Amino acid sequence: MRILIVEDEHGIATFLKQGLEEESFAVDVAEEGKMGLQLALSGEYDLLLLDWMLPGLSGIEICRQFRKEDSETPIIFLTAKDTLDETIFGLQTGANDYIKKPFHFEELLERIKVQLRPKSGDHAIFTLGNITLNTTTHQVFKLNEEVNLTLKEFALLEYLIRNKGTVCRRSRIIESVWDIHFDYNTGVIDVYINALRKKFMLTEEENYIQTVRGVGYIAKEV
Ligand code: CA
Protein backbone atom coordinates (compact mmCIF):
# COMPACT_ATOMS: atom_id res chain seq x y z
CA MET A 1 0.00 0.00 0.00
CA ARG A 2 1.26 3.44 -0.86
CA ILE A 3 0.83 6.60 1.21
CA LEU A 4 1.48 10.23 0.33
CA ILE A 5 2.44 12.59 3.16
CA VAL A 6 2.08 16.32 2.49
CA GLU A 7 3.81 18.02 5.39
CA ASP A 8 6.16 21.01 5.44
CA GLU A 9 7.76 20.28 8.79
CA HIS A 10 10.71 18.23 7.67
CA GLY A 11 11.19 16.51 11.03
CA ILE A 12 7.60 15.30 11.22
CA ALA A 13 7.58 14.21 7.57
CA THR A 14 10.78 12.20 8.02
CA PHE A 15 9.59 10.63 11.25
CA LEU A 16 6.28 9.59 9.67
CA LYS A 17 7.90 8.27 6.51
CA GLN A 18 10.28 6.13 8.51
CA GLY A 19 7.59 4.84 10.86
CA LEU A 20 5.22 3.96 8.05
CA GLU A 21 7.95 2.28 6.01
CA GLU A 22 8.69 0.10 9.01
CA GLU A 23 5.03 -0.92 8.80
CA SER A 24 5.68 -1.97 5.18
CA PHE A 25 3.97 0.95 3.48
CA ALA A 26 5.61 2.64 0.51
CA VAL A 27 5.75 6.34 1.35
CA ASP A 28 6.32 9.53 -0.62
CA VAL A 29 6.61 12.98 0.92
CA ALA A 30 5.80 16.41 -0.51
CA GLU A 31 6.83 19.36 1.64
CA GLU A 32 4.89 21.92 -0.38
CA GLY A 33 1.20 22.18 -1.23
CA LYS A 34 1.19 22.41 -5.03
CA MET A 35 3.57 19.51 -5.41
CA GLY A 36 1.43 17.64 -2.90
CA LEU A 37 -1.71 18.11 -4.98
CA GLN A 38 0.10 17.16 -8.18
CA LEU A 39 1.40 13.93 -6.65
CA ALA A 40 -1.97 13.16 -5.03
CA LEU A 41 -3.69 13.49 -8.40
CA SER A 42 -1.30 10.99 -9.98
CA GLY A 43 -3.67 8.33 -8.64
CA GLU A 44 -0.80 6.31 -7.24
CA TYR A 45 -1.79 6.44 -3.58
CA ASP A 46 -4.00 4.38 -1.32
CA LEU A 47 -4.19 7.11 1.34
CA LEU A 48 -3.24 10.77 1.79
CA LEU A 49 -1.95 12.33 5.00
CA LEU A 50 -2.35 16.07 4.72
CA ASP A 51 -1.03 18.79 6.94
CA TRP A 52 -3.37 21.78 7.13
CA MET A 53 -1.01 24.77 7.05
CA LEU A 54 1.30 24.37 4.06
CA PRO A 55 3.26 26.69 1.79
CA GLY A 56 1.87 26.91 -1.75
CA LEU A 57 -1.55 25.41 -1.15
CA SER A 58 -3.28 24.61 2.14
CA GLY A 59 -4.23 21.07 3.07
CA ILE A 60 -7.90 22.09 2.88
CA GLU A 61 -7.42 23.35 -0.66
CA ILE A 62 -5.59 20.17 -1.68
CA CYS A 63 -8.41 18.13 -0.19
CA ARG A 64 -11.08 20.19 -1.97
CA GLN A 65 -9.39 19.97 -5.36
CA PHE A 66 -8.48 16.31 -4.94
CA ARG A 67 -12.07 15.37 -4.09
CA LYS A 68 -13.29 16.79 -7.41
CA GLU A 69 -11.27 14.05 -9.10
CA ASP A 70 -11.28 11.25 -6.56
CA SER A 71 -14.03 10.58 -4.05
CA GLU A 72 -12.65 7.29 -2.77
CA THR A 73 -9.05 7.56 -1.61
CA PRO A 74 -9.02 8.15 2.16
CA ILE A 75 -7.64 11.44 3.46
CA ILE A 76 -6.47 12.03 7.02
CA PHE A 77 -5.63 15.53 8.20
CA LEU A 78 -2.64 16.05 10.47
CA THR A 79 -2.92 19.38 12.07
CA ALA A 80 -2.43 21.64 15.02
CA LYS A 81 -5.85 23.13 14.35
CA ASP A 82 -8.24 21.63 16.79
CA THR A 83 -11.27 23.77 17.34
CA LEU A 84 -14.61 22.13 16.71
CA ASP A 85 -15.46 24.40 13.78
CA GLU A 86 -12.20 23.62 12.06
CA THR A 87 -12.60 19.89 12.60
CA ILE A 88 -16.08 19.97 11.10
CA PHE A 89 -14.87 22.11 8.21
CA GLY A 90 -12.07 19.66 7.51
CA LEU A 91 -14.44 16.72 7.43
CA GLN A 92 -16.98 18.58 5.30
CA THR A 93 -14.28 19.29 2.76
CA GLY A 94 -13.95 15.57 2.22
CA ALA A 95 -11.42 14.30 4.74
CA ASN A 96 -12.15 10.90 6.28
CA ASP A 97 -10.42 11.53 9.57
CA TYR A 98 -8.52 14.10 11.51
CA ILE A 99 -5.69 13.80 13.99
CA LYS A 100 -4.36 16.63 16.11
CA LYS A 101 -0.70 17.41 16.61
CA PRO A 102 1.04 16.36 18.71
CA PHE A 103 -0.13 12.81 18.15
CA HIS A 104 1.13 9.36 19.02
CA PHE A 105 2.41 7.45 16.04
CA GLU A 106 0.56 4.32 17.19
CA GLU A 107 -2.74 6.18 17.14
CA LEU A 108 -2.13 7.54 13.67
CA LEU A 109 -1.16 4.06 12.48
CA GLU A 110 -4.42 2.61 13.80
CA ARG A 111 -6.40 5.38 12.12
CA ILE A 112 -4.62 4.64 8.85
CA LYS A 113 -5.42 0.95 9.21
CA VAL A 114 -9.08 1.74 9.84
CA GLN A 115 -9.21 3.72 6.61
CA LEU A 116 -7.45 0.99 4.66
CA ARG A 117 -9.43 -1.84 6.23
CA PRO A 118 -10.96 -3.99 3.54
CA LYS A 119 -14.48 -2.84 2.82
CA SER A 120 -17.24 -5.42 2.73
CA GLY A 121 -16.88 -7.12 -0.60
CA ASP A 122 -13.13 -6.64 -0.39
CA HIS A 123 -11.07 -9.53 0.85
CA ALA A 124 -8.54 -9.57 3.63
CA ILE A 125 -7.48 -13.05 2.63
CA PHE A 126 -5.90 -13.74 -0.73
CA THR A 127 -4.78 -17.04 -2.15
CA LEU A 128 -2.29 -18.06 -4.77
CA GLY A 129 -2.26 -21.81 -5.28
CA ASN A 130 -1.50 -23.27 -1.87
CA ILE A 131 -0.30 -19.91 -0.51
CA THR A 132 -2.66 -17.88 1.68
CA LEU A 133 -1.99 -14.27 2.60
CA ASN A 134 -3.96 -12.48 5.29
CA THR A 135 -3.60 -8.70 5.16
CA THR A 136 -5.35 -8.23 8.51
CA THR A 137 -3.11 -10.48 10.61
CA HIS A 138 -0.11 -9.98 8.29
CA GLN A 139 0.42 -13.74 8.12
CA VAL A 140 1.27 -15.94 5.18
CA PHE A 141 0.85 -19.69 4.94
CA LYS A 142 1.89 -22.39 2.54
CA LEU A 143 -0.69 -25.12 3.00
CA ASN A 144 -1.09 -24.91 6.78
CA GLU A 145 2.46 -23.93 7.58
CA GLU A 146 3.20 -20.31 8.40
CA VAL A 147 6.01 -18.73 6.37
CA ASN A 148 7.92 -15.82 7.90
CA LEU A 149 8.46 -12.95 5.53
CA THR A 150 10.23 -9.64 5.96
CA LEU A 151 8.08 -6.52 5.59
CA LYS A 152 9.20 -5.90 2.03
CA GLU A 153 8.76 -9.53 1.06
CA PHE A 154 5.23 -9.40 2.44
CA ALA A 155 4.48 -6.14 0.61
CA LEU A 156 5.83 -7.56 -2.65
CA LEU A 157 3.86 -10.78 -2.33
CA GLU A 158 0.72 -8.82 -1.43
CA TYR A 159 1.15 -6.63 -4.49
CA LEU A 160 1.59 -9.63 -6.79
CA ILE A 161 -1.33 -11.54 -5.27
CA ARG A 162 -3.68 -8.55 -5.39
CA ASN A 163 -2.84 -8.36 -9.09
CA LYS A 164 -3.03 -12.10 -9.65
CA GLY A 165 -3.27 -13.03 -13.30
CA THR A 166 -1.99 -9.64 -14.44
CA VAL A 167 1.54 -8.94 -15.56
CA CYS A 168 3.11 -6.56 -13.02
CA ARG A 169 5.64 -4.24 -14.60
CA ARG A 170 8.88 -3.75 -12.73
CA SER A 171 8.36 0.02 -12.52
CA ARG A 172 4.87 -0.47 -11.02
CA ILE A 173 6.19 -2.96 -8.49
CA ILE A 174 8.92 -0.54 -7.44
CA GLU A 175 6.43 2.32 -7.17
CA SER A 176 4.05 0.31 -5.10
CA VAL A 177 6.38 -1.56 -2.81
CA TRP A 178 9.30 0.85 -2.60
CA ASP A 179 8.95 4.55 -3.42
CA ILE A 180 9.43 7.01 -6.26
CA HIS A 181 12.99 7.86 -5.30
CA PHE A 182 14.10 4.30 -5.57
CA ASP A 183 16.68 3.46 -8.23
CA TYR A 184 14.74 1.53 -10.90
CA ASN A 185 17.80 -0.11 -12.32
CA THR A 186 18.81 -2.12 -9.34
CA GLY A 187 18.11 -5.80 -9.26
CA VAL A 188 16.35 -5.45 -5.95
CA ILE A 189 13.05 -6.89 -7.19
CA ASP A 190 14.78 -10.00 -8.49
CA VAL A 191 16.49 -10.48 -5.16
CA TYR A 192 13.17 -10.29 -3.35
CA ILE A 193 11.40 -12.49 -5.89
CA ASN A 194 14.08 -15.12 -5.47
CA ALA A 195 13.77 -14.88 -1.71
CA LEU A 196 10.01 -15.45 -1.99
CA ARG A 197 10.44 -18.43 -4.30
CA LYS A 198 12.95 -19.88 -1.89
CA LYS A 199 10.87 -19.30 1.23
CA PHE A 200 7.85 -20.94 -0.37
CA MET A 201 10.05 -23.68 -1.83
CA LEU A 202 8.17 -23.37 -5.09
CA THR A 203 8.51 -26.47 -7.20
CA GLU A 204 7.91 -26.62 -10.92
CA GLU A 205 4.30 -27.59 -10.29
CA GLU A 206 3.96 -24.63 -7.98
CA ASN A 207 5.48 -22.05 -10.28
CA TYR A 208 3.18 -19.34 -8.89
CA ILE A 209 5.54 -16.40 -9.33
CA GLN A 210 6.65 -16.29 -12.94
CA THR A 211 9.11 -14.04 -14.67
CA VAL A 212 7.83 -12.19 -17.72
CA ARG A 213 11.06 -11.52 -19.51
CA GLY A 214 11.83 -7.87 -20.08
CA VAL A 215 8.61 -6.76 -18.38
CA GLY A 216 8.21 -7.95 -14.84
CA TYR A 217 6.45 -10.68 -12.95
CA ILE A 218 3.08 -12.36 -12.79
CA ALA A 219 1.46 -14.27 -9.97
CA LYS A 220 -0.70 -17.07 -11.27
CA GLU A 221 -1.96 -20.48 -10.43
CA VAL A 222 -0.46 -23.17 -12.60
CA1 CA B 1 2.53 22.95 8.42
PDB file of C-alpha atoms and ligand atoms in Angstrom:
ATOM      1  CA  MET A   1       0.000   0.000   0.000  1.00  0.00           C
ATOM      2  CA  ARG A   2       1.256   3.439  -0.860  1.00  0.00           C
ATOM      3  CA  ILE A   3       0.832   6.605   1.209  1.00  0.00           C
ATOM      4  CA  LEU A   4       1.477  10.235   0.330  1.00  0.00           C
ATOM      5  CA  ILE A   5       2.444  12.592   3.161  1.00  0.00           C
ATOM      6  CA  VAL A   6       2.078  16.320   2.487  1.00  0.00           C
ATOM      7  CA  GLU A   7       3.812  18.018   5.394  1.00  0.00           C
ATOM      8  CA  ASP A   8       6.157  21.005   5.436  1.00  0.00           C
ATOM      9  CA  GLU A   9       7.760  20.280   8.795  1.00  0.00           C
ATOM     10  CA  HIS A  10      10.708  18.228   7.665  1.00  0.00           C
ATOM     11  CA  GLY A  11      11.193  16.506  11.027  1.00  0.00           C
ATOM     12  CA  ILE A  12       7.600  15.296  11.216  1.00  0.00           C
ATOM     13  CA  ALA A  13       7.579  14.215   7.570  1.00  0.00           C
ATOM     14  CA  THR A  14      10.775  12.202   8.023  1.00  0.00           C
ATOM     15  CA  PHE A  15       9.589  10.630  11.250  1.00  0.00           C
ATOM     16  CA  LEU A  16       6.282   9.593   9.667  1.00  0.00           C
ATOM     17  CA  LYS A  17       7.898   8.265   6.512  1.00  0.00           C
ATOM     18  CA  GLN A  18      10.283   6.128   8.507  1.00  0.00           C
ATOM     19  CA  GLY A  19       7.593   4.843  10.861  1.00  0.00           C
ATOM     20  CA  LEU A  20       5.220   3.955   8.051  1.00  0.00           C
ATOM     21  CA  GLU A  21       7.947   2.281   6.014  1.00  0.00           C
ATOM     22  CA  GLU A  22       8.693   0.102   9.013  1.00  0.00           C
ATOM     23  CA  GLU A  23       5.034  -0.923   8.796  1.00  0.00           C
ATOM     24  CA  SER A  24       5.683  -1.975   5.184  1.00  0.00           C
ATOM     25  CA  PHE A  25       3.965   0.950   3.483  1.00  0.00           C
ATOM     26  CA  ALA A  26       5.609   2.639   0.515  1.00  0.00           C
ATOM     27  CA  VAL A  27       5.747   6.341   1.354  1.00  0.00           C
ATOM     28  CA  ASP A  28       6.319   9.531  -0.617  1.00  0.00           C
ATOM     29  CA  VAL A  29       6.610  12.983   0.915  1.00  0.00           C
ATOM     30  CA  ALA A  30       5.802  16.406  -0.512  1.00  0.00           C
ATOM     31  CA  GLU A  31       6.835  19.356   1.635  1.00  0.00           C
ATOM     32  CA  GLU A  32       4.895  21.922  -0.378  1.00  0.00           C
ATOM     33  CA  GLY A  33       1.200  22.183  -1.228  1.00  0.00           C
ATOM     34  CA  LYS A  34       1.186  22.415  -5.031  1.00  0.00           C
ATOM     35  CA  MET A  35       3.570  19.511  -5.412  1.00  0.00           C
ATOM     36  CA  GLY A  36       1.429  17.640  -2.898  1.00  0.00           C
ATOM     37  CA  LEU A  37      -1.709  18.109  -4.978  1.00  0.00           C
ATOM     38  CA  GLN A  38       0.100  17.156  -8.178  1.00  0.00           C
ATOM     39  CA  LEU A  39       1.395  13.927  -6.650  1.00  0.00           C
ATOM     40  CA  ALA A  40      -1.970  13.162  -5.027  1.00  0.00           C
ATOM     41  CA  LEU A  41      -3.688  13.492  -8.395  1.00  0.00           C
ATOM     42  CA  SER A  42      -1.304  10.988  -9.978  1.00  0.00           C
ATOM     43  CA  GLY A  43      -3.666   8.331  -8.640  1.00  0.00           C
ATOM     44  CA  GLU A  44      -0.795   6.314  -7.243  1.00  0.00           C
ATOM     45  CA  TYR A  45      -1.792   6.444  -3.582  1.00  0.00           C
ATOM     46  CA  ASP A  46      -4.002   4.385  -1.322  1.00  0.00           C
ATOM     47  CA  LEU A  47      -4.187   7.109   1.337  1.00  0.00           C
ATOM     48  CA  LEU A  48      -3.237  10.770   1.787  1.00  0.00           C
ATOM     49  CA  LEU A  49      -1.948  12.328   5.004  1.00  0.00           C
ATOM     50  CA  LEU A  50      -2.347  16.074   4.715  1.00  0.00           C
ATOM     51  CA  ASP A  51      -1.028  18.788   6.937  1.00  0.00           C
ATOM     52  CA  TRP A  52      -3.372  21.783   7.128  1.00  0.00           C
ATOM     53  CA  MET A  53      -1.010  24.773   7.052  1.00  0.00           C
ATOM     54  CA  LEU A  54       1.303  24.373   4.056  1.00  0.00           C
ATOM     55  CA  PRO A  55       3.257  26.690   1.789  1.00  0.00           C
ATOM     56  CA  GLY A  56       1.868  26.906  -1.747  1.00  0.00           C
ATOM     57  CA  LEU A  57      -1.545  25.408  -1.152  1.00  0.00           C
ATOM     58  CA  SER A  58      -3.277  24.607   2.136  1.00  0.00           C
ATOM     59  CA  GLY A  59      -4.231  21.066   3.073  1.00  0.00           C
ATOM     60  CA  ILE A  60      -7.899  22.087   2.884  1.00  0.00           C
ATOM     61  CA  GLU A  61      -7.421  23.352  -0.665  1.00  0.00           C
ATOM     62  CA  ILE A  62      -5.590  20.166  -1.682  1.00  0.00           C
ATOM     63  CA  CYS A  63      -8.414  18.135  -0.193  1.00  0.00           C
ATOM     64  CA  ARG A  64     -11.080  20.188  -1.965  1.00  0.00           C
ATOM     65  CA  GLN A  65      -9.391  19.967  -5.361  1.00  0.00           C
ATOM     66  CA  PHE A  66      -8.480  16.310  -4.944  1.00  0.00           C
ATOM     67  CA  ARG A  67     -12.072  15.367  -4.092  1.00  0.00           C
ATOM     68  CA  LYS A  68     -13.285  16.786  -7.408  1.00  0.00           C
ATOM     69  CA  GLU A  69     -11.268  14.051  -9.097  1.00  0.00           C
ATOM     70  CA  ASP A  70     -11.278  11.251  -6.555  1.00  0.00           C
ATOM     71  CA  SER A  71     -14.025  10.585  -4.047  1.00  0.00           C
ATOM     72  CA  GLU A  72     -12.652   7.286  -2.769  1.00  0.00           C
ATOM     73  CA  THR A  73      -9.053   7.561  -1.608  1.00  0.00           C
ATOM     74  CA  PRO A  74      -9.019   8.150   2.159  1.00  0.00           C
ATOM     75  CA  ILE A  75      -7.642  11.439   3.455  1.00  0.00           C
ATOM     76  CA  ILE A  76      -6.467  12.033   7.019  1.00  0.00           C
ATOM     77  CA  PHE A  77      -5.631  15.531   8.205  1.00  0.00           C
ATOM     78  CA  LEU A  78      -2.636  16.047  10.470  1.00  0.00           C
ATOM     79  CA  THR A  79      -2.924  19.377  12.074  1.00  0.00           C
ATOM     80  CA  ALA A  80      -2.434  21.636  15.025  1.00  0.00           C
ATOM     81  CA  LYS A  81      -5.851  23.134  14.348  1.00  0.00           C
ATOM     82  CA  ASP A  82      -8.243  21.630  16.795  1.00  0.00           C
ATOM     83  CA  THR A  83     -11.275  23.772  17.343  1.00  0.00           C
ATOM     84  CA  LEU A  84     -14.607  22.126  16.714  1.00  0.00           C
ATOM     85  CA  ASP A  85     -15.462  24.401  13.785  1.00  0.00           C
ATOM     86  CA  GLU A  86     -12.201  23.617  12.057  1.00  0.00           C
ATOM     87  CA  THR A  87     -12.601  19.895  12.602  1.00  0.00           C
ATOM     88  CA  ILE A  88     -16.078  19.968  11.098  1.00  0.00           C
ATOM     89  CA  PHE A  89     -14.869  22.109   8.210  1.00  0.00           C
ATOM     90  CA  GLY A  90     -12.066  19.660   7.508  1.00  0.00           C
ATOM     91  CA  LEU A  91     -14.439  16.722   7.435  1.00  0.00           C
ATOM     92  CA  GLN A  92     -16.980  18.578   5.304  1.00  0.00           C
ATOM     93  CA  THR A  93     -14.280  19.288   2.763  1.00  0.00           C
ATOM     94  CA  GLY A  94     -13.950  15.565   2.225  1.00  0.00           C
ATOM     95  CA  ALA A  95     -11.420  14.302   4.735  1.00  0.00           C
ATOM     96  CA  ASN A  96     -12.147  10.905   6.278  1.00  0.00           C
ATOM     97  CA  ASP A  97     -10.416  11.529   9.566  1.00  0.00           C
ATOM     98  CA  TYR A  98      -8.523  14.105  11.509  1.00  0.00           C
ATOM     99  CA  ILE A  99      -5.692  13.803  13.990  1.00  0.00           C
ATOM    100  CA  LYS A 100      -4.356  16.631  16.111  1.00  0.00           C
ATOM    101  CA  LYS A 101      -0.701  17.409  16.608  1.00  0.00           C
ATOM    102  CA  PRO A 102       1.038  16.361  18.706  1.00  0.00           C
ATOM    103  CA  PHE A 103      -0.128  12.811  18.154  1.00  0.00           C
ATOM    104  CA  HIS A 104       1.135   9.364  19.016  1.00  0.00           C
ATOM    105  CA  PHE A 105       2.409   7.454  16.035  1.00  0.00           C
ATOM    106  CA  GLU A 106       0.556   4.324  17.192  1.00  0.00           C
ATOM    107  CA  GLU A 107      -2.735   6.176  17.139  1.00  0.00           C
ATOM    108  CA  LEU A 108      -2.132   7.542  13.673  1.00  0.00           C
ATOM    109  CA  LEU A 109      -1.156   4.060  12.482  1.00  0.00           C
ATOM    110  CA  GLU A 110      -4.422   2.612  13.800  1.00  0.00           C
ATOM    111  CA  ARG A 111      -6.400   5.378  12.121  1.00  0.00           C
ATOM    112  CA  ILE A 112      -4.623   4.644   8.853  1.00  0.00           C
ATOM    113  CA  LYS A 113      -5.417   0.949   9.209  1.00  0.00           C
ATOM    114  CA  VAL A 114      -9.083   1.738   9.842  1.00  0.00           C
ATOM    115  CA  GLN A 115      -9.207   3.724   6.610  1.00  0.00           C
ATOM    116  CA  LEU A 116      -7.453   0.989   4.662  1.00  0.00           C
ATOM    117  CA  ARG A 117      -9.435  -1.837   6.227  1.00  0.00           C
ATOM    118  CA  PRO A 118     -10.956  -3.989   3.540  1.00  0.00           C
ATOM    119  CA  LYS A 119     -14.483  -2.837   2.821  1.00  0.00           C
ATOM    120  CA  SER A 120     -17.239  -5.422   2.728  1.00  0.00           C
ATOM    121  CA  GLY A 121     -16.885  -7.121  -0.603  1.00  0.00           C
ATOM    122  CA  ASP A 122     -13.133  -6.636  -0.389  1.00  0.00           C
ATOM    123  CA  HIS A 123     -11.066  -9.531   0.847  1.00  0.00           C
ATOM    124  CA  ALA A 124      -8.539  -9.570   3.628  1.00  0.00           C
ATOM    125  CA  ILE A 125      -7.476 -13.054   2.630  1.00  0.00           C
ATOM    126  CA  PHE A 126      -5.895 -13.737  -0.730  1.00  0.00           C
ATOM    127  CA  THR A 127      -4.782 -17.038  -2.146  1.00  0.00           C
ATOM    128  CA  LEU A 128      -2.285 -18.061  -4.767  1.00  0.00           C
ATOM    129  CA  GLY A 129      -2.260 -21.806  -5.282  1.00  0.00           C
ATOM    130  CA  ASN A 130      -1.505 -23.266  -1.865  1.00  0.00           C
ATOM    131  CA  ILE A 131      -0.296 -19.906  -0.512  1.00  0.00           C
ATOM    132  CA  THR A 132      -2.663 -17.882   1.680  1.00  0.00           C
ATOM    133  CA  LEU A 133      -1.988 -14.270   2.597  1.00  0.00           C
ATOM    134  CA  ASN A 134      -3.956 -12.477   5.293  1.00  0.00           C
ATOM    135  CA  THR A 135      -3.601  -8.697   5.157  1.00  0.00           C
ATOM    136  CA  THR A 136      -5.354  -8.233   8.510  1.00  0.00           C
ATOM    137  CA  THR A 137      -3.107 -10.479  10.606  1.00  0.00           C
ATOM    138  CA  HIS A 138      -0.108  -9.982   8.291  1.00  0.00           C
ATOM    139  CA  GLN A 139       0.418 -13.741   8.116  1.00  0.00           C
ATOM    140  CA  VAL A 140       1.270 -15.945   5.184  1.00  0.00           C
ATOM    141  CA  PHE A 141       0.847 -19.691   4.942  1.00  0.00           C
ATOM    142  CA  LYS A 142       1.891 -22.387   2.545  1.00  0.00           C
ATOM    143  CA  LEU A 143      -0.690 -25.120   2.999  1.00  0.00           C
ATOM    144  CA  ASN A 144      -1.092 -24.911   6.779  1.00  0.00           C
ATOM    145  CA  GLU A 145       2.461 -23.925   7.577  1.00  0.00           C
ATOM    146  CA  GLU A 146       3.202 -20.309   8.401  1.00  0.00           C
ATOM    147  CA  VAL A 147       6.009 -18.726   6.368  1.00  0.00           C
ATOM    148  CA  ASN A 148       7.920 -15.824   7.904  1.00  0.00           C
ATOM    149  CA  LEU A 149       8.461 -12.955   5.526  1.00  0.00           C
ATOM    150  CA  THR A 150      10.234  -9.639   5.962  1.00  0.00           C
ATOM    151  CA  LEU A 151       8.076  -6.518   5.595  1.00  0.00           C
ATOM    152  CA  LYS A 152       9.197  -5.898   2.027  1.00  0.00           C
ATOM    153  CA  GLU A 153       8.757  -9.534   1.063  1.00  0.00           C
ATOM    154  CA  PHE A 154       5.230  -9.396   2.440  1.00  0.00           C
ATOM    155  CA  ALA A 155       4.481  -6.145   0.613  1.00  0.00           C
ATOM    156  CA  LEU A 156       5.826  -7.563  -2.648  1.00  0.00           C
ATOM    157  CA  LEU A 157       3.855 -10.780  -2.330  1.00  0.00           C
ATOM    158  CA  GLU A 158       0.723  -8.822  -1.432  1.00  0.00           C
ATOM    159  CA  TYR A 159       1.145  -6.630  -4.492  1.00  0.00           C
ATOM    160  CA  LEU A 160       1.591  -9.631  -6.790  1.00  0.00           C
ATOM    161  CA  ILE A 161      -1.327 -11.535  -5.272  1.00  0.00           C
ATOM    162  CA  ARG A 162      -3.675  -8.554  -5.393  1.00  0.00           C
ATOM    163  CA  ASN A 163      -2.843  -8.362  -9.091  1.00  0.00           C
ATOM    164  CA  LYS A 164      -3.030 -12.105  -9.647  1.00  0.00           C
ATOM    165  CA  GLY A 165      -3.267 -13.035 -13.300  1.00  0.00           C
ATOM    166  CA  THR A 166      -1.989  -9.638 -14.439  1.00  0.00           C
ATOM    167  CA  VAL A 167       1.542  -8.935 -15.558  1.00  0.00           C
ATOM    168  CA  CYS A 168       3.114  -6.555 -13.025  1.00  0.00           C
ATOM    169  CA  ARG A 169       5.639  -4.243 -14.600  1.00  0.00           C
ATOM    170  CA  ARG A 170       8.883  -3.750 -12.730  1.00  0.00           C
ATOM    171  CA  SER A 171       8.356   0.016 -12.516  1.00  0.00           C
ATOM    172  CA  ARG A 172       4.870  -0.475 -11.024  1.00  0.00           C
ATOM    173  CA  ILE A 173       6.192  -2.955  -8.487  1.00  0.00           C
ATOM    174  CA  ILE A 174       8.921  -0.545  -7.443  1.00  0.00           C
ATOM    175  CA  GLU A 175       6.434   2.320  -7.167  1.00  0.00           C
ATOM    176  CA  SER A 176       4.050   0.310  -5.096  1.00  0.00           C
ATOM    177  CA  VAL A 177       6.384  -1.559  -2.813  1.00  0.00           C
ATOM    178  CA  TRP A 178       9.302   0.845  -2.599  1.00  0.00           C
ATOM    179  CA  ASP A 179       8.954   4.551  -3.416  1.00  0.00           C
ATOM    180  CA  ILE A 180       9.432   7.013  -6.256  1.00  0.00           C
ATOM    181  CA  HIS A 181      12.988   7.865  -5.305  1.00  0.00           C
ATOM    182  CA  PHE A 182      14.105   4.303  -5.574  1.00  0.00           C
ATOM    183  CA  ASP A 183      16.675   3.462  -8.227  1.00  0.00           C
ATOM    184  CA  TYR A 184      14.742   1.531 -10.897  1.00  0.00           C
ATOM    185  CA  ASN A 185      17.798  -0.109 -12.318  1.00  0.00           C
ATOM    186  CA  THR A 186      18.811  -2.120  -9.340  1.00  0.00           C
ATOM    187  CA  GLY A 187      18.110  -5.801  -9.265  1.00  0.00           C
ATOM    188  CA  VAL A 188      16.348  -5.446  -5.953  1.00  0.00           C
ATOM    189  CA  ILE A 189      13.047  -6.888  -7.192  1.00  0.00           C
ATOM    190  CA  ASP A 190      14.775 -10.003  -8.492  1.00  0.00           C
ATOM    191  CA  VAL A 191      16.488 -10.480  -5.164  1.00  0.00           C
ATOM    192  CA  TYR A 192      13.169 -10.295  -3.348  1.00  0.00           C
ATOM    193  CA  ILE A 193      11.400 -12.493  -5.891  1.00  0.00           C
ATOM    194  CA  ASN A 194      14.082 -15.121  -5.472  1.00  0.00           C
ATOM    195  CA  ALA A 195      13.772 -14.879  -1.705  1.00  0.00           C
ATOM    196  CA  LEU A 196      10.015 -15.446  -1.988  1.00  0.00           C
ATOM    197  CA  ARG A 197      10.437 -18.430  -4.304  1.00  0.00           C
ATOM    198  CA  LYS A 198      12.949 -19.877  -1.886  1.00  0.00           C
ATOM    199  CA  LYS A 199      10.873 -19.295   1.229  1.00  0.00           C
ATOM    200  CA  PHE A 200       7.845 -20.941  -0.365  1.00  0.00           C
ATOM    201  CA  MET A 201      10.045 -23.677  -1.833  1.00  0.00           C
ATOM    202  CA  LEU A 202       8.169 -23.372  -5.090  1.00  0.00           C
ATOM    203  CA  THR A 203       8.512 -26.468  -7.198  1.00  0.00           C
ATOM    204  CA  GLU A 204       7.908 -26.616 -10.922  1.00  0.00           C
ATOM    205  CA  GLU A 205       4.300 -27.590 -10.294  1.00  0.00           C
ATOM    206  CA  GLU A 206       3.958 -24.630  -7.975  1.00  0.00           C
ATOM    207  CA  ASN A 207       5.481 -22.049 -10.277  1.00  0.00           C
ATOM    208  CA  TYR A 208       3.184 -19.341  -8.888  1.00  0.00           C
ATOM    209  CA  ILE A 209       5.535 -16.395  -9.334  1.00  0.00           C
ATOM    210  CA  GLN A 210       6.653 -16.291 -12.935  1.00  0.00           C
ATOM    211  CA  THR A 211       9.105 -14.039 -14.672  1.00  0.00           C
ATOM    212  CA  VAL A 212       7.829 -12.191 -17.715  1.00  0.00           C
ATOM    213  CA  ARG A 213      11.062 -11.516 -19.514  1.00  0.00           C
ATOM    214  CA  GLY A 214      11.831  -7.869 -20.083  1.00  0.00           C
ATOM    215  CA  VAL A 215       8.609  -6.760 -18.384  1.00  0.00           C
ATOM    216  CA  GLY A 216       8.211  -7.947 -14.838  1.00  0.00           C
ATOM    217  CA  TYR A 217       6.446 -10.684 -12.950  1.00  0.00           C
ATOM    218  CA  ILE A 218       3.078 -12.363 -12.794  1.00  0.00           C
ATOM    219  CA  ALA A 219       1.458 -14.271  -9.969  1.00  0.00           C
ATOM    220  CA  LYS A 220      -0.701 -17.065 -11.269  1.00  0.00           C
ATOM    221  CA  GLU A 221      -1.961 -20.478 -10.426  1.00  0.00           C
ATOM    222  CA  VAL A 222      -0.456 -23.165 -12.596  1.00  0.00           C
TER     223      VAL A 222
HETATM  224 CA    CA B   1       2.532  22.952   8.416  1.00  0.00          CA
END
